[in-house]
mmCIF file of C-alpha atoms in Angstrom:
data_model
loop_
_atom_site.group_PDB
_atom_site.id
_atom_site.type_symbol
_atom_site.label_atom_id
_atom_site.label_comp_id
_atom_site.label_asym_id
_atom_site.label_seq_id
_atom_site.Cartn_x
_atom_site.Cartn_y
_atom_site.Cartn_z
ATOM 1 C CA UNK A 17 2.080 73.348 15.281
ATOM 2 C CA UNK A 18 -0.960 71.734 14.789
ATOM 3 C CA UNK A 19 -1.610 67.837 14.430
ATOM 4 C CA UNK A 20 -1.601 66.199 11.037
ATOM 5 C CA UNK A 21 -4.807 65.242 10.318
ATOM 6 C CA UNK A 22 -5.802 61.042 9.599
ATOM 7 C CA UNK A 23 -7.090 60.118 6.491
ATOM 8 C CA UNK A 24 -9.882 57.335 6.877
ATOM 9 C CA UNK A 25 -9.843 53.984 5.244
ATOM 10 C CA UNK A 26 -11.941 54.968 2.726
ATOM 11 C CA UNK A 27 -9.597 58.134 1.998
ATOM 12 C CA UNK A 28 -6.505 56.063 1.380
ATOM 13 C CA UNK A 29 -8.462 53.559 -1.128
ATOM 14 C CA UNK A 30 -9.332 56.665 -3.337
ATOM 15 C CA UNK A 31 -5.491 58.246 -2.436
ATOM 16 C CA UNK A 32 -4.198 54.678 -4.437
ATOM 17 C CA UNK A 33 -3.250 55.290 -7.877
ATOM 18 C CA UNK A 34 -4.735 59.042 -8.337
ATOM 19 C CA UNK A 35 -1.693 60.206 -10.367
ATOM 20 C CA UNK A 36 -2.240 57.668 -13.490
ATOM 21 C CA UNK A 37 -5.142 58.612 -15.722
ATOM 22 C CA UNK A 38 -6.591 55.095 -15.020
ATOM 23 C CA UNK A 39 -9.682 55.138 -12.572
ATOM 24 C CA UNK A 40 -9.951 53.465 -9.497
ATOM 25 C CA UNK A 41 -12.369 50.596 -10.664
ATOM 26 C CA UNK A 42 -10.261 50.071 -13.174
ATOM 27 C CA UNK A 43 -7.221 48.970 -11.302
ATOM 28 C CA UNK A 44 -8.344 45.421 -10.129
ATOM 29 C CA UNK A 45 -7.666 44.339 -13.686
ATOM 30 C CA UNK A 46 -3.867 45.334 -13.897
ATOM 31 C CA UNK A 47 -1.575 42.142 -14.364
ATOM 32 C CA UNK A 48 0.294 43.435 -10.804
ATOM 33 C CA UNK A 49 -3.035 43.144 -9.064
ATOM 34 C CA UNK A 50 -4.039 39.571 -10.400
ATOM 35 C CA UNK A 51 -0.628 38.176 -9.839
ATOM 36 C CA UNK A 52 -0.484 39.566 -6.255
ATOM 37 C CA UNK A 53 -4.203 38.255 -5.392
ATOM 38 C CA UNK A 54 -3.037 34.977 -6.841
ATOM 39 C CA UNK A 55 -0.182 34.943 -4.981
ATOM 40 C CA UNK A 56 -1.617 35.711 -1.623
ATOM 41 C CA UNK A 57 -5.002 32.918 -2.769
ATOM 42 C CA UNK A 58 -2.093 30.795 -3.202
ATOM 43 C CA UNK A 59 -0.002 31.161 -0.106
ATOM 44 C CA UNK A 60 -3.121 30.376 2.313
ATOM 45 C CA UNK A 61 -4.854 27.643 2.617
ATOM 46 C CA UNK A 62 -8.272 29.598 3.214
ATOM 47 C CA UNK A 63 -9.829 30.868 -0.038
ATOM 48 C CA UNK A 64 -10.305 34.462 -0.927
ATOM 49 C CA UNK A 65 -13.787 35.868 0.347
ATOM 50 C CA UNK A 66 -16.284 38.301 -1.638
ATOM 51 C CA UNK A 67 -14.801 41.665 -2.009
ATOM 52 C CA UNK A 68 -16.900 44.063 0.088
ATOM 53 C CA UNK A 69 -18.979 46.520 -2.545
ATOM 54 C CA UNK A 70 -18.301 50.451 -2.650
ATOM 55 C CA UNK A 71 -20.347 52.747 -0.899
ATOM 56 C CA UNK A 72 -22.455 55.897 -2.441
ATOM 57 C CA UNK A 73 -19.705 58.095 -1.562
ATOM 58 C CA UNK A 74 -16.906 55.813 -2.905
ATOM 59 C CA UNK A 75 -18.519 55.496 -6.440
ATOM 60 C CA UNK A 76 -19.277 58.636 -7.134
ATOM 61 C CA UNK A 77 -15.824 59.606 -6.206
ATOM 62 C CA UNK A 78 -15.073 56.805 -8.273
ATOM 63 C CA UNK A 79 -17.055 58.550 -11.179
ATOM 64 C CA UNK A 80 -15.852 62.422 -10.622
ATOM 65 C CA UNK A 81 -12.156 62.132 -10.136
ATOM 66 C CA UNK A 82 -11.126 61.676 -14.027
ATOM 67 C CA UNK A 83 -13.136 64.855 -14.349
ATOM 68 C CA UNK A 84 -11.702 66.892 -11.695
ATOM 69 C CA UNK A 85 -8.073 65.806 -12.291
ATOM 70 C CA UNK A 86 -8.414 67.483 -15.639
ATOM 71 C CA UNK A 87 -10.008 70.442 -14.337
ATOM 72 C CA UNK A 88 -7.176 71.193 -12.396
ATOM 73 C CA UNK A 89 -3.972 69.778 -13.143
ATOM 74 C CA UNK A 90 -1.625 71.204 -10.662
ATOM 75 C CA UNK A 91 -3.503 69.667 -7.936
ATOM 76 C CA UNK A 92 -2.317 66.526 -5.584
ATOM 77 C CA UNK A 93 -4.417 63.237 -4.594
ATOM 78 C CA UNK A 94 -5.864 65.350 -1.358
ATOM 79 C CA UNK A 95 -6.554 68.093 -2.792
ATOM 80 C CA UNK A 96 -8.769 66.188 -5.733
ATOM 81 C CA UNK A 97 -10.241 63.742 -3.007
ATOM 82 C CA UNK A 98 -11.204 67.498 -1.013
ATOM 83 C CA UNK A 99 -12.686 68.697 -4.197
ATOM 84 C CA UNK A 100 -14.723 65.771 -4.920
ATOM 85 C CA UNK A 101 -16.066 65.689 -1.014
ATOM 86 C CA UNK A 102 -17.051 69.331 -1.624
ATOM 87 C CA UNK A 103 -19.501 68.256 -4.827
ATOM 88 C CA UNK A 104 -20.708 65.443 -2.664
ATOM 89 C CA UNK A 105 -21.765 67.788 0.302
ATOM 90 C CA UNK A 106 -23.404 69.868 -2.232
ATOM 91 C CA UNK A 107 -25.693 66.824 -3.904
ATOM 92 C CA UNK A 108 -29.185 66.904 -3.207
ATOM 93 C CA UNK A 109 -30.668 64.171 -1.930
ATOM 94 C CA UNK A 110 -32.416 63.203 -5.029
ATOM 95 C CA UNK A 111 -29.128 63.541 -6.689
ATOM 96 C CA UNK A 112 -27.618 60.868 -4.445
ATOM 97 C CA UNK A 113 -30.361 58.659 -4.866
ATOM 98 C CA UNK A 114 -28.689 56.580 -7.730
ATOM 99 C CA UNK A 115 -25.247 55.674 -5.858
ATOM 100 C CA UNK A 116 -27.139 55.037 -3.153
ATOM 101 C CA UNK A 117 -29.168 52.423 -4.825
ATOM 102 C CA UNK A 118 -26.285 51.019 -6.708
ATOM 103 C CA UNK A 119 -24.366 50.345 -3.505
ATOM 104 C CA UNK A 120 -27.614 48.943 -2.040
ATOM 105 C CA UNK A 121 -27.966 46.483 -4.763
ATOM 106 C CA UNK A 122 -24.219 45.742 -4.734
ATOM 107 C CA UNK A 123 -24.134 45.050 -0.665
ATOM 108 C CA UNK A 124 -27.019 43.298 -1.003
ATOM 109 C CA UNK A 125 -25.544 41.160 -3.391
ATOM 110 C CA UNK A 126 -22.473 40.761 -1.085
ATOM 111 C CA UNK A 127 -24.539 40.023 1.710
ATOM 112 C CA UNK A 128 -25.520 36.610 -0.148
ATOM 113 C CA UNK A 129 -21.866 35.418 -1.320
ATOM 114 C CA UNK A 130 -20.716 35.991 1.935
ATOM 115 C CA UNK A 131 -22.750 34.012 3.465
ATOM 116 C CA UNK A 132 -22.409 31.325 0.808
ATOM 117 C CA UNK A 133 -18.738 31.545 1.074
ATOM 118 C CA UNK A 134 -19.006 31.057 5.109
ATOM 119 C CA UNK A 135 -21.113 27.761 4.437
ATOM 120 C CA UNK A 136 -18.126 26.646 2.976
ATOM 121 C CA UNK A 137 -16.651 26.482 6.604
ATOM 122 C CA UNK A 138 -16.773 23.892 9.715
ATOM 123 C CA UNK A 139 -17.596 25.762 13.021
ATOM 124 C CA UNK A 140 -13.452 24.928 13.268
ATOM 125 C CA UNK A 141 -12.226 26.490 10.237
ATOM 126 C CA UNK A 142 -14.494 29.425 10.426
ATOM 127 C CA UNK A 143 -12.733 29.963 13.706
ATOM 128 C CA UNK A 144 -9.095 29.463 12.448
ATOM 129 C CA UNK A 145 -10.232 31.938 9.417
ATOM 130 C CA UNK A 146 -11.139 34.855 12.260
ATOM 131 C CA UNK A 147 -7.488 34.396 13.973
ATOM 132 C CA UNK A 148 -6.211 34.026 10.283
ATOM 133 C CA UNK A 149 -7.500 37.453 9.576
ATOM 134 C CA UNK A 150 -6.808 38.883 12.855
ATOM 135 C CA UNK A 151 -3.110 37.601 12.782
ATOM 136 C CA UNK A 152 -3.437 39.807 9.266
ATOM 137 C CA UNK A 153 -4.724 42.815 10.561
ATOM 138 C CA UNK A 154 -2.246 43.098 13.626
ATOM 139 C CA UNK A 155 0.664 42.373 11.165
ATOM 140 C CA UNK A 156 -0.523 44.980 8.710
ATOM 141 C CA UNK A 157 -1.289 47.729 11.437
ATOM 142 C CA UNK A 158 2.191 47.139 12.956
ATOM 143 C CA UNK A 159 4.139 47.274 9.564
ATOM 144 C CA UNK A 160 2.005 50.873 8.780
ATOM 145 C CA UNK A 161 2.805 51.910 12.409
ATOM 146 C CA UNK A 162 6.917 51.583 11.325
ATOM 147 C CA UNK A 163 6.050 52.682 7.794
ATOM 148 C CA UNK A 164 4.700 56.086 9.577
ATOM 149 C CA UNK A 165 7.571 56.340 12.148
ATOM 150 C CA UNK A 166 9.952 55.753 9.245
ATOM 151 C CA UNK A 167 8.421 58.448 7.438
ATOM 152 C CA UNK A 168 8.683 60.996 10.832
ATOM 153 C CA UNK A 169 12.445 60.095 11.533
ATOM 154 C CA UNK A 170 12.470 58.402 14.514
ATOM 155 C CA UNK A 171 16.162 57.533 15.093
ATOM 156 C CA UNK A 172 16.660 53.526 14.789
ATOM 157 C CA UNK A 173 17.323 51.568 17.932
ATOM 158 C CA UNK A 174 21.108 50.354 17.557
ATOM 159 C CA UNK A 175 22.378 47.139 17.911
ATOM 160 C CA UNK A 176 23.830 45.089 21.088
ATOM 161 C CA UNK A 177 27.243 43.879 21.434
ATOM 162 C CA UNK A 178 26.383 40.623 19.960
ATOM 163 C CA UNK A 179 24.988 42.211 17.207
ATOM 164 C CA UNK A 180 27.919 43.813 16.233
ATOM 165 C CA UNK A 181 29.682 41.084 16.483
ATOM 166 C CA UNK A 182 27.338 39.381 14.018
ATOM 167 C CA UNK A 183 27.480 42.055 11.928
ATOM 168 C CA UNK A 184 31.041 42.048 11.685
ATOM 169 C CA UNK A 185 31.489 38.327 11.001
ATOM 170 C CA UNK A 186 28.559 38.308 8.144
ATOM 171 C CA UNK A 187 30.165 40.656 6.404
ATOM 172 C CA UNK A 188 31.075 39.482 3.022
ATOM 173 C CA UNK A 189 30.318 35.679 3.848
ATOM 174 C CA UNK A 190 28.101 33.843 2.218
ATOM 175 C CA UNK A 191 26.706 30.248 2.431
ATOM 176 C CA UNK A 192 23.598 29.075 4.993
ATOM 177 C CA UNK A 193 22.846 31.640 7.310
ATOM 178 C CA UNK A 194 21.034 29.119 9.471
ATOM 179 C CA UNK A 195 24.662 27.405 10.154
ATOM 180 C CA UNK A 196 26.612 30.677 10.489
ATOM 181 C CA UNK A 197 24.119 32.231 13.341
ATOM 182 C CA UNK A 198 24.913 28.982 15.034
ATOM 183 C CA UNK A 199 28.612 29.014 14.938
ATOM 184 C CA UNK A 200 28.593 32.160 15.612
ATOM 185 C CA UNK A 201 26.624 32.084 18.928
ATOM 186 C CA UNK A 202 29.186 29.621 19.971
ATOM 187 C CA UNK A 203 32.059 31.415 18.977
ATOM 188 C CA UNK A 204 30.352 34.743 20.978
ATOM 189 C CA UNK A 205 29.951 32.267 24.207
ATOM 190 C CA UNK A 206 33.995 31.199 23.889
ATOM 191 C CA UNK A 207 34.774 34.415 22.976
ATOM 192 C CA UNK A 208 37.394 36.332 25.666
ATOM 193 C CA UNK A 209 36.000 38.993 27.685
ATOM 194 C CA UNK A 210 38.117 41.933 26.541
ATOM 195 C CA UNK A 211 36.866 41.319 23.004
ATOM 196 C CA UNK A 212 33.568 41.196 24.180
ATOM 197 C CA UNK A 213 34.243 44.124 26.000
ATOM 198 C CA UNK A 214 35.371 46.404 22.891
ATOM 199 C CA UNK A 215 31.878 45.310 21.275
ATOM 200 C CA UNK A 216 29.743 46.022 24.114
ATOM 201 C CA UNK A 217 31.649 49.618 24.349
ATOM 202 C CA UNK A 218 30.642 50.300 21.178
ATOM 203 C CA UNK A 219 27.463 49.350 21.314
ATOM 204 C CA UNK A 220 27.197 51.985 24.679
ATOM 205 C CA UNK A 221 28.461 54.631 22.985
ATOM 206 C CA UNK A 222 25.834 53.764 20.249
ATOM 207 C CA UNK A 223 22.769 53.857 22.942
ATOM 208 C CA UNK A 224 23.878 57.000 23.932
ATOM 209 C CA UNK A 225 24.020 58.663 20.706
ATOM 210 C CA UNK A 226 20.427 57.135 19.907
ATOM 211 C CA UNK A 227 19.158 58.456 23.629
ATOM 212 C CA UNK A 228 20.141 62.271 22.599
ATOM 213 C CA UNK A 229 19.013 61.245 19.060
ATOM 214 C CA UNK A 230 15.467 59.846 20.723
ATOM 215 C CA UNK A 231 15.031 63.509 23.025
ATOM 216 C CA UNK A 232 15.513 65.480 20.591
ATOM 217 C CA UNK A 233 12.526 63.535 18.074
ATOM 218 C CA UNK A 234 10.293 63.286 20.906
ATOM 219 C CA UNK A 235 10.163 67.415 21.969
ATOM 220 C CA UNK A 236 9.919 67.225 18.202
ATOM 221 C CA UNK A 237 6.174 64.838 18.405
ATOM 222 C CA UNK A 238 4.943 67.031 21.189
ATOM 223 C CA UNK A 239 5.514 70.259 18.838
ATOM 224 C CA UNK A 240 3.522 68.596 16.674
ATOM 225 C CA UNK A 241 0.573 67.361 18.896
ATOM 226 C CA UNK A 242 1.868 63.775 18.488
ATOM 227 C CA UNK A 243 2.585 62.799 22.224
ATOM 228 C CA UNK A 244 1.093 59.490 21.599
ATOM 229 C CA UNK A 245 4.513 58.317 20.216
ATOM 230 C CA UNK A 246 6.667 59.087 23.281
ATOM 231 C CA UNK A 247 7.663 56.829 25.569
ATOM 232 C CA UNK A 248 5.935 56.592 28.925
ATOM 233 C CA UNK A 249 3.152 58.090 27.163
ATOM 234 C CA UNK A 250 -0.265 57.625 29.730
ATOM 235 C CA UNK A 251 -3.406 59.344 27.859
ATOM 236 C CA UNK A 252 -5.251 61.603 30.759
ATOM 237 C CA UNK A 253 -8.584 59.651 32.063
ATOM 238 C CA UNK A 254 -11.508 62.194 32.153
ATOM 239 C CA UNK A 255 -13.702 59.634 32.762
ATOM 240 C CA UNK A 256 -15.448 60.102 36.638
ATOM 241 C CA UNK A 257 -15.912 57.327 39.197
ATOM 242 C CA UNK A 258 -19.547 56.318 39.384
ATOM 243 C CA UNK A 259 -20.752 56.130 43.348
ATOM 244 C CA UNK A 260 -22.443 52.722 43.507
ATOM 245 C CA UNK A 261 -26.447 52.739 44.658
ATOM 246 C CA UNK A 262 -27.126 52.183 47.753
ATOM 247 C CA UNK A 263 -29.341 48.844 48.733
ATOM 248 C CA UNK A 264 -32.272 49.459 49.709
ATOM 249 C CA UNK A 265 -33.580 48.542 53.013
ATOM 250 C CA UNK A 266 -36.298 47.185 54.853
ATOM 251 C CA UNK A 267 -37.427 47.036 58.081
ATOM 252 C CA UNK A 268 -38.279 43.591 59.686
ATOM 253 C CA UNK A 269 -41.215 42.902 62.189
ATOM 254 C CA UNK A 270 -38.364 43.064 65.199
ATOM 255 C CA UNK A 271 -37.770 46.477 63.745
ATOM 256 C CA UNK A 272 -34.313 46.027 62.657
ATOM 257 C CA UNK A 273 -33.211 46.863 59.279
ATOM 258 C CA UNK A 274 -31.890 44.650 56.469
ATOM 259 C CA UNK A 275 -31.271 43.929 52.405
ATOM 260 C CA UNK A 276 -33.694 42.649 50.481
ATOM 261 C CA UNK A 277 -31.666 39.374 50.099
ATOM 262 C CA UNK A 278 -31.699 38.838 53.955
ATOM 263 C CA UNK A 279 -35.209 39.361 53.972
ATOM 264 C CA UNK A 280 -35.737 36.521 51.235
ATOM 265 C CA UNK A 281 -33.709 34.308 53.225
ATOM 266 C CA UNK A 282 -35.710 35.101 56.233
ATOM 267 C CA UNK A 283 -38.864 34.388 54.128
ATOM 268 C CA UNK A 284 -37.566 31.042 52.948
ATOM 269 C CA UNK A 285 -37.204 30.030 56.318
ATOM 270 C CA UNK A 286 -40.353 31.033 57.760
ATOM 271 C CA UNK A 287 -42.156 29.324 54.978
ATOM 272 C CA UNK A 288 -40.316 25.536 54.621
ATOM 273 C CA UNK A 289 -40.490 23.764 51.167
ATOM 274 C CA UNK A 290 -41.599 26.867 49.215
ATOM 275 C CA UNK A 291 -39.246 28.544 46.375
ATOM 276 C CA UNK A 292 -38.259 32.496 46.123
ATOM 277 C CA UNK A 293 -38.385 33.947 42.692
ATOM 278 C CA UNK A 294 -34.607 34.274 42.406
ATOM 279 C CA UNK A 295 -33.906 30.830 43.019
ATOM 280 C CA UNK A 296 -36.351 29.947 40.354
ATOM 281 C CA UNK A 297 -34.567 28.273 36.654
#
């Protein structure tokens, strides 16, 4: 079978929200938006930058999609988003020319709050900002990554002895959890080894299940031109070894040969108190 294809950033913005009849600009001013903005202003301690403009494409996607939804109904969020590509393609350029000013204007005009909304930073918090928003942007690709391997199947890793056993004793308990992890932890170090025994069998005979369970998914990602998600996976180098140049040489008044730094050295000695160019600040 052949890969799925990835849809680019850009893509998934105008994939958001296709099905309701609202438009894309229009969604930053739903209630769930404003509370969830507030909530996330409110939960760092860094303000909220300038929200980066739309490009040509974008807006007059933005523009065209209300349009072509109702042109054909029985269509899904790709196929509209295909559809609206397709009239883009066939713009002239003097057809594009207005998006492309708008979003000239409008990144122009971003340009300037950004960099009023940096000044607002010491060379220390602009620093802690960047790992801020790093930390962000490793957390979100990791939760899509499980999101998409969710979405594929791929069996869930089962749970240690102790885990069972912590499973077992949460089970309809309630009260700190803090506490109970740490009782419990004591009570798994005291308790006798043939209980522990009948947990960690289980838990065996649960790794083995999720082994046949993992072969089976993983012939599975290779059918499907996905062999980036198997274990071991090593992606072939094609890239070739490049032969390092040779130094060049040259030939002393003794008639030996030798590098051009030797030959500055051998300079530098004949000639006492004077500097070589590479020595120079």
């Amino acid at each position: 079978m052949a890969a799925t294809t990835k849809l680019s950033l850009g893509v998934q913005y105008l994939l958001w929200g296709t099905k309701s009849s609202l438009s894309i600009s229009a969604r930053p001013t739903t209630p769930l938006l404003q509370f969830s903005r507030w909530f996330v202003q409110s939960s760092s301690k860094f303000p909220t930058p300038p929200k980066r403009p739309a490009n040509a494409y974008i807006r007059y996607v933005n523009q065209k999609m209300p349009s072509v939804r109702s042109q054909n109904p029985g269509a899904g969020p790709k196929q509209i988003v295909r559809i609206c590509a397709s009239l883009w393609k066939q713009l002239s350029d003097t057809e594009k020319e207005p998006y492309v000013n708008d979003a000239a204007v409008e990144r122009e005009k971003y340009k300037s709050e950004y960099e009023d909304f940096k000044s607002d930073f010491t060379i220390e918090e602009w620093g802690e900002y960047q790992d801020s928003r790093r930390q962000k942007r490793r957390k979100l690709k990791n939760r899509r990554r499980r999101e998409e391997l969710q979405q594929l199947g791929k069996p869930k890793l089962p749970a240690h002895g102790y885990g069972l056993f912590v499973k077992e004793m949460l089970s309809g308990s309630s009260g700190n959890m803090a506490e109970q992890m740490k009782d419990m932890k004591g009570q798994w170090i005291n308790l006798p080894e043939a209980e522990k025994q009948k947990y960690m069998s289980e838990a065996n005979k649960a790794k083995e299940k999720y082994e046949r369970e993992m072969q089976v998914w993983e012939k599975k990602m290779e059918d499907q031109g996905r062999p980036e998600l198997v274990r071991g996976y090593r992606p072939q180098k094609t890239t070739t070894k490049k032969k390092k140049p040779k130094k060049k040489t040259i030939a002393t008044k003794a008639g030996k040969k030798t590098t051009k730094r030797t030959t500055a050295k051998l300079a530098a000695k004949k000639k006492p108190g004077t500097l070589s160019s590479a020595k120079w600040p």
